[in-house]
Amino acid sequence: VQEGIVPGGGVSYIRAIEALKDADAIGASNEDQATGINIVRLALESPLRTIAENAGQEGSVIVNKVRDGKKDYGYNARENSFENFFDAGIIDPTKVTRLALENAASIAGLLLTTEAVVSEIPEEKEAPAMPHGGGMGGMM
């Protein structure tokens, strides 16, 4: 693995939030930049929140428990438990994790500078015809 490994399951993103705690220290020179940093902080919670909700758990509770944990501590949705992800073998390549974040930021920037976006053109479909009443006993 070219750049190493990080804990998987969204844990590395939760740990990255700590680096974004203080918008002024990062260099946010105005309110808009500080708002953007806060949006990124919330977006970094999304992978773990989604994993937890797909496992039938409350996403916010799981995110807070993982955030309170140390380093490689995360939520194992398969076992419904919290554990050290390196010991459990739940890992992601660092390069993949980094590129996912960089590409998401790139697309967000593209959408912010685009005047109009067509996401999906709805198809107009006719209502289906009523089925025949065959096989319905007592009707004739």
Coordinates of N, CA and C in Angstrom, one line a residue:
V1 N 0.9 -1.2 0.0 CA 0.0 0.0 0.0 C 0.9 1.2 0.0
Q2 N 0.7 2.1 -1.0 CA 1.6 3.1 -1.3 C 1.8 4.1 -0.1
E3 N 0.7 4.6 0.5 CA 0.8 5.6 1.5 C 0.5 5.1 2.9
G4 N 0.4 3.8 3.1 CA 0.1 3.3 4.4 C -1.4 3.0 4.6
I5 N -1.8 2.7 5.8 CA -3.2 2.4 6.1 C -3.7 3.2 7.3
V6 N -5.0 3.4 7.3 CA -5.7 4.1 8.4 C -6.8 3.2 8.9
P7 N -7.4 3.4 10.1 CA -8.5 2.7 10.5 C -9.7 2.9 9.6
G8 N -10.4 1.9 9.2 CA -11.5 2.0 8.3 C -12.8 2.4 9.0
G9 N -13.9 2.2 8.3 CA -15.3 2.4 8.8 C -15.5 3.9 9.2
G10 N -14.9 4.8 8.5 CA -15.1 6.2 8.8 C -14.4 6.8 10.0
V11 N -13.6 5.9 10.7 CA -12.9 6.4 11.9 C -11.8 7.4 11.6
S12 N -11.1 7.2 10.5 CA -10.1 8.2 10.1 C -10.7 9.6 9.8
Y13 N -11.9 9.6 9.3 CA -12.5 10.9 9.1 C -12.9 11.6 10.4
I14 N -13.4 10.8 11.3 CA -13.7 11.3 12.6 C -12.5 11.9 13.3
R15 N -11.4 11.2 13.2 CA -10.1 11.7 13.8 C -9.7 13.0 13.0
A16 N -10.0 13.1 11.8 CA -9.6 14.3 11.0 C -10.4 15.6 11.4
I17 N -11.5 15.4 12.0 CA -12.3 16.5 12.5 C -11.6 17.3 13.5
E18 N -10.8 16.6 14.3 CA -10.0 17.3 15.3 C -9.1 18.4 14.7
A19 N -8.6 18.1 13.5 CA -7.7 19.1 12.9 C -8.4 20.3 12.4
L20 N -9.8 20.2 12.3 CA -10.6 21.3 11.8 C -11.4 22.0 13.0
K21 N -11.0 21.8 14.2 CA -11.7 22.4 15.4 C -11.7 23.9 15.3
D22 N -10.6 24.5 15.1 CA -10.5 25.9 15.2 C -10.3 26.5 13.8
A23 N -11.4 27.1 13.3 CA -11.3 27.7 11.9 C -10.3 28.8 11.8
D24 N -10.1 29.6 12.9 CA -9.1 30.7 12.8 C -7.7 30.1 12.7
A25 N -7.4 29.0 13.3 CA -6.1 28.5 13.3 C -5.8 27.9 11.9
I26 N -6.8 27.4 11.2 CA -6.6 26.9 9.8 C -6.4 28.0 8.8
G27 N -6.9 29.2 9.1 CA -6.7 30.3 8.2 C -8.0 30.8 7.6
A28 N -9.1 30.6 8.2 CA -10.4 31.1 7.7 C -10.4 32.6 7.9
S29 N -10.3 33.4 6.9 CA -10.2 34.8 7.0 C -11.5 35.5 7.0
N30 N -12.6 34.8 6.8 CA -14.0 35.5 6.8 C -15.0 34.4 7.2
E31 N -16.2 34.9 7.4 CA -17.3 34.1 7.9 C -17.7 33.0 6.9
D32 N -17.6 33.3 5.6 CA -17.9 32.3 4.6 C -16.9 31.1 4.7
Q33 N -15.6 31.4 4.8 CA -14.7 30.3 4.9 C -14.9 29.5 6.2
A34 N -15.2 30.1 7.3 CA -15.5 29.4 8.6 C -16.7 28.5 8.4
T35 N -17.7 29.0 7.7 CA -18.9 28.2 7.4 C -18.5 27.0 6.6
G36 N -17.7 27.2 5.6 CA -17.2 26.1 4.8 C -16.5 25.0 5.6
I37 N -15.6 25.5 6.5 CA -14.9 24.5 7.4 C -15.9 23.7 8.2
N38 N -16.9 24.4 8.8 CA -17.9 23.7 9.6 C -18.7 22.7 8.7
I39 N -19.0 23.0 7.5 CA -19.7 22.1 6.6 C -18.8 20.8 6.4
V40 N -17.5 21.0 6.2 CA -16.6 19.9 6.0 C -16.6 19.0 7.2
R41 N -16.5 19.7 8.4 CA -16.5 18.9 9.7 C -17.8 18.0 9.8
L42 N -18.9 18.6 9.4 CA -20.1 17.8 9.5 C -20.1 16.7 8.4
A43 N -19.6 17.0 7.2 CA -19.5 16.0 6.2 C -18.6 14.8 6.5
L44 N -17.6 15.1 7.3 CA -16.6 14.0 7.7 C -17.3 13.0 8.6
E45 N -18.4 13.3 9.3 CA -19.2 12.4 10.1 C -20.0 11.5 9.3
S46 N -20.3 11.9 8.1 CA -21.3 11.2 7.3 C -21.0 9.7 7.0
P47 N -19.8 9.3 6.7 CA -19.6 7.8 6.4 C -19.9 7.0 7.7
L48 N -19.4 7.4 8.8 CA -19.7 6.6 10.0 C -21.1 6.6 10.4
R49 N -21.8 7.8 10.3 CA -23.2 7.9 10.6 C -24.0 7.0 9.7
T50 N -23.7 6.9 8.4 CA -24.4 6.1 7.5 C -24.2 4.6 7.8
I51 N -23.0 4.2 8.1 CA -22.7 2.8 8.5 C -23.6 2.4 9.7
A52 N -23.6 3.3 10.7 CA -24.4 3.0 11.9 C -25.9 2.9 11.6
E53 N -26.4 3.8 10.8 CA -27.8 3.8 10.5 C -28.2 2.6 9.7
N54 N -27.3 2.2 8.8 CA -27.6 1.0 8.0 C -27.5 -0.3 8.8
A55 N -26.9 -0.2 10.0 CA -26.8 -1.3 10.9 C -28.0 -1.2 11.9
G56 N -28.9 -0.3 11.8 CA -30.0 -0.1 12.6 C -29.7 0.6 13.9
Q57 N -28.6 1.3 14.0 CA -28.3 2.1 15.2 C -28.5 3.6 14.9
E58 N -28.5 4.4 16.0 CA -28.7 5.8 15.9 C -27.3 6.4 15.6
G59 N -27.2 7.0 14.4 CA -25.9 7.5 13.9 C -25.2 8.5 14.8
S60 N -26.0 9.4 15.3 CA -25.4 10.4 16.2 C -24.7 9.8 17.4
V61 N -25.4 8.9 18.0 CA -24.9 8.2 19.2 C -23.6 7.5 18.9
I62 N -23.5 6.8 17.8 CA -22.3 6.0 17.4 C -21.2 7.0 17.1
V63 N -21.5 8.1 16.4 CA -20.4 9.1 16.1 C -19.9 9.7 17.3
N64 N -20.7 10.0 18.3 CA -20.2 10.6 19.6 C -19.3 9.6 20.3
K65 N -19.7 8.3 20.4 CA -18.9 7.3 21.1 C -17.6 7.1 20.4
V66 N -17.6 7.1 19.1 CA -16.3 6.9 18.4 C -15.4 8.2 18.6
R67 N -16.1 9.4 18.6 CA -15.3 10.6 18.7 C -14.7 10.7 20.1
D68 N -15.4 10.1 21.1 CA -14.8 10.1 22.5 C -13.7 9.1 22.7
G69 N -13.7 8.1 21.8 CA -12.6 7.1 21.9 C -11.3 7.6 21.4
K70 N -10.3 6.7 21.5 CA -8.9 7.1 21.2 C -8.5 6.5 19.9
K71 N -7.7 7.1 19.1 CA -7.0 6.7 17.9 C -7.8 5.7 17.0
D72 N -7.6 4.4 17.2 CA -8.1 3.4 16.3 C -9.4 2.8 16.7
Y73 N -10.1 3.4 17.7 CA -11.3 2.9 18.3 C -12.5 3.2 17.4
G74 N -13.3 2.2 17.0 CA -14.4 2.5 16.1 C -15.5 1.5 16.3
Y75 N -16.6 1.7 15.5 CA -17.8 0.9 15.6 C -17.8 -0.2 14.6
N76 N -17.8 -1.4 15.0 CA -17.9 -2.6 14.1 C -19.3 -2.9 13.9
A77 N -19.9 -2.5 12.7 CA -21.3 -2.7 12.5 C -21.7 -4.2 12.4
R78 N -20.8 -5.0 11.9 CA -21.0 -6.5 11.7 C -21.2 -7.1 13.1
E79 N -20.4 -6.7 14.1 CA -20.5 -7.3 15.4 C -21.3 -6.5 16.4
N80 N -21.7 -5.3 15.9 CA -22.4 -4.3 16.8 C -21.6 -4.1 18.1
S81 N -20.3 -3.8 17.9 CA -19.4 -3.5 19.0 C -18.4 -2.4 18.7
F82 N -17.8 -1.9 19.7 CA -16.7 -1.0 19.6 C -15.4 -1.7 19.9
E83 N -14.4 -1.4 19.0 CA -13.1 -2.1 19.2 C -12.0 -1.3 18.5
N84 N -10.8 -1.8 18.7 CA -9.6 -1.3 18.0 C -9.6 -1.8 16.6
F85 N -9.7 -0.9 15.6 CA -9.9 -1.4 14.2 C -8.6 -2.0 13.6
F86 N -7.5 -1.6 14.1 CA -6.2 -2.2 13.6 C -6.2 -3.6 14.1
D87 N -6.5 -3.9 15.3 CA -6.5 -5.2 15.9 C -7.6 -6.1 15.2
A88 N -8.7 -5.5 14.8 CA -9.8 -6.2 14.1 C -9.6 -6.4 12.6
G89 N -8.6 -5.7 12.1 CA -8.3 -5.8 10.7 C -9.2 -4.9 9.8
I90 N -9.9 -3.9 10.4 CA -10.8 -3.0 9.7 C -10.0 -1.8 9.3
I91 N -9.4 -1.8 8.1 CA -8.5 -0.8 7.6 C -8.9 -0.3 6.2
D92 N -8.4 0.9 5.9 CA -8.5 1.4 4.6 C -7.1 1.9 4.1
P93 N -6.8 1.9 2.8 CA -5.6 2.5 2.4 C -5.7 4.0 2.5
T94 N -4.6 4.6 3.0 CA -4.5 6.0 3.2 C -4.8 6.8 1.9
K95 N -4.2 6.3 0.8 CA -4.4 7.0 -0.4 C -5.8 7.0 -0.9
V96 N -6.5 5.9 -0.7 CA -8.0 5.9 -1.1 C -8.8 6.9 -0.3
T97 N -8.5 6.9 1.0 CA -9.2 7.7 1.9 C -9.0 9.2 1.6
R98 N -7.7 9.5 1.4 CA -7.3 10.9 1.0 C -8.0 11.3 -0.3
L99 N -7.9 10.5 -1.3 CA -8.4 10.9 -2.6 C -9.9 11.0 -2.6
A100 N -10.6 10.2 -1.8 CA -12.1 10.3 -1.7 C -12.4 11.7 -1.1
L101 N -11.7 12.1 -0.1 CA -12.0 13.5 0.4 C -11.6 14.6 -0.5
E102 N -10.5 14.4 -1.2 CA -10.1 15.5 -2.2 C -11.1 15.5 -3.4
N103 N -11.5 14.4 -3.9 CA -12.5 14.4 -5.0 C -13.8 15.0 -4.6
A104 N -14.3 14.6 -3.3 CA -15.5 15.2 -2.8 C -15.5 16.7 -2.7
A105 N -14.3 17.2 -2.3 CA -14.1 18.7 -2.2 C -14.1 19.3 -3.6
S106 N -13.5 18.6 -4.5 CA -13.4 19.1 -5.9 C -14.8 19.2 -6.5
I107 N -15.6 18.2 -6.3 CA -17.0 18.2 -6.9 C -17.8 19.3 -6.2
A108 N -17.7 19.4 -4.9 CA -18.4 20.5 -4.2 C -18.0 21.8 -4.7
G109 N -16.8 22.1 -4.9 CA -16.3 23.3 -5.5 C -16.8 23.6 -6.9
L110 N -16.9 22.5 -7.7 CA -17.4 22.6 -9.0 C -18.9 23.0 -9.0
L111 N -19.7 22.4 -8.1 CA -21.1 22.7 -8.0 C -21.3 24.1 -7.5
L112 N -20.5 24.6 -6.6 CA -20.6 26.0 -6.1 C -20.4 27.0 -7.2
T113 N -19.5 26.7 -8.1 CA -19.2 27.7 -9.2 C -20.0 27.5 -10.4
T114 N -20.9 26.5 -10.4 CA -21.8 26.3 -11.6 C -23.1 27.0 -11.5
E115 N -23.6 27.6 -12.5 CA -24.8 28.4 -12.4 C -26.1 27.5 -12.5
A116 N -26.0 26.4 -13.1 CA -27.2 25.5 -13.2 C -26.7 24.0 -13.3
V117 N -27.4 23.1 -12.7 CA -27.1 21.7 -12.7 C -28.4 21.0 -13.0
V118 N -28.3 20.0 -13.9 CA -29.5 19.1 -14.2 C -29.0 17.8 -13.6
S119 N -29.7 17.4 -12.6 CA -29.3 16.1 -12.0 C -30.1 14.9 -12.5
E120 N -31.3 15.1 -12.9 CA -32.1 14.0 -13.5 C -33.3 14.5 -14.3
I121 N -33.5 14.1 -15.5 CA -34.6 14.5 -16.2 C -35.7 13.5 -16.0
P122 N -36.8 13.9 -15.5 CA -37.9 12.9 -15.2 C -38.5 12.4 -16.5
E123 N -38.8 11.1 -16.5 CA -39.5 10.5 -17.7 C -41.0 10.6 -17.5
E124 N -41.7 10.9 -18.5 CA -43.1 10.9 -18.4 C -43.6 9.6 -18.9
K125 N -44.3 8.9 -18.0 CA -44.8 7.5 -18.3 C -46.3 7.5 -18.2
E126 N -46.9 6.8 -19.1 CA -48.4 6.6 -19.1 C -48.7 5.6 -18.0
A127 N -49.8 5.8 -17.4 CA -50.3 4.8 -16.3 C -50.5 3.5 -17.0
P128 N -50.1 2.4 -16.3 CA -50.3 1.1 -16.9 C -51.8 0.7 -17.0
A129 N -52.1 -0.1 -18.0 CA -53.5 -0.5 -18.3 C -54.0 -1.4 -17.1
M130 N -55.3 -1.4 -16.9 CA -55.8 -2.3 -15.9 C -55.7 -3.7 -16.3
P131 N -55.3 -4.7 -15.4 CA -55.2 -6.1 -15.8 C -56.6 -6.7 -16.0
H132 N -56.6 -7.8 -16.8 CA -57.9 -8.5 -17.0 C -58.3 -9.2 -15.7
G133 N -59.6 -9.5 -15.5 CA -60.1 -10.0 -14.3 C -60.0 -11.6 -14.3
G134 N -59.2 -12.2 -15.1 CA -59.1 -13.6 -15.2 C -58.7 -14.2 -13.9
G135 N -59.3 -15.4 -13.6 CA -58.9 -16.1 -12.4 C -59.6 -15.6 -11.1
M136 N -60.5 -14.7 -11.3 CA -61.3 -14.2 -10.1 C -62.6 -15.0 -10.0
G137 N -62.7 -16.0 -9.2 CA -63.8 -16.8 -9.1 C -65.1 -16.0 -8.6
G138 N -66.3 -16.4 -9.1 CA -67.5 -15.8 -8.6 C -67.8 -14.5 -9.3
M139 N -67.1 -14.1 -10.3 CA -67.3 -12.8 -10.9 C -68.2 -13.0 -12.1
M140 N -68.4 -14.2 -12.6 CA -69.3 -14.3 -13.8 C -70.3 -15.3 -13.5

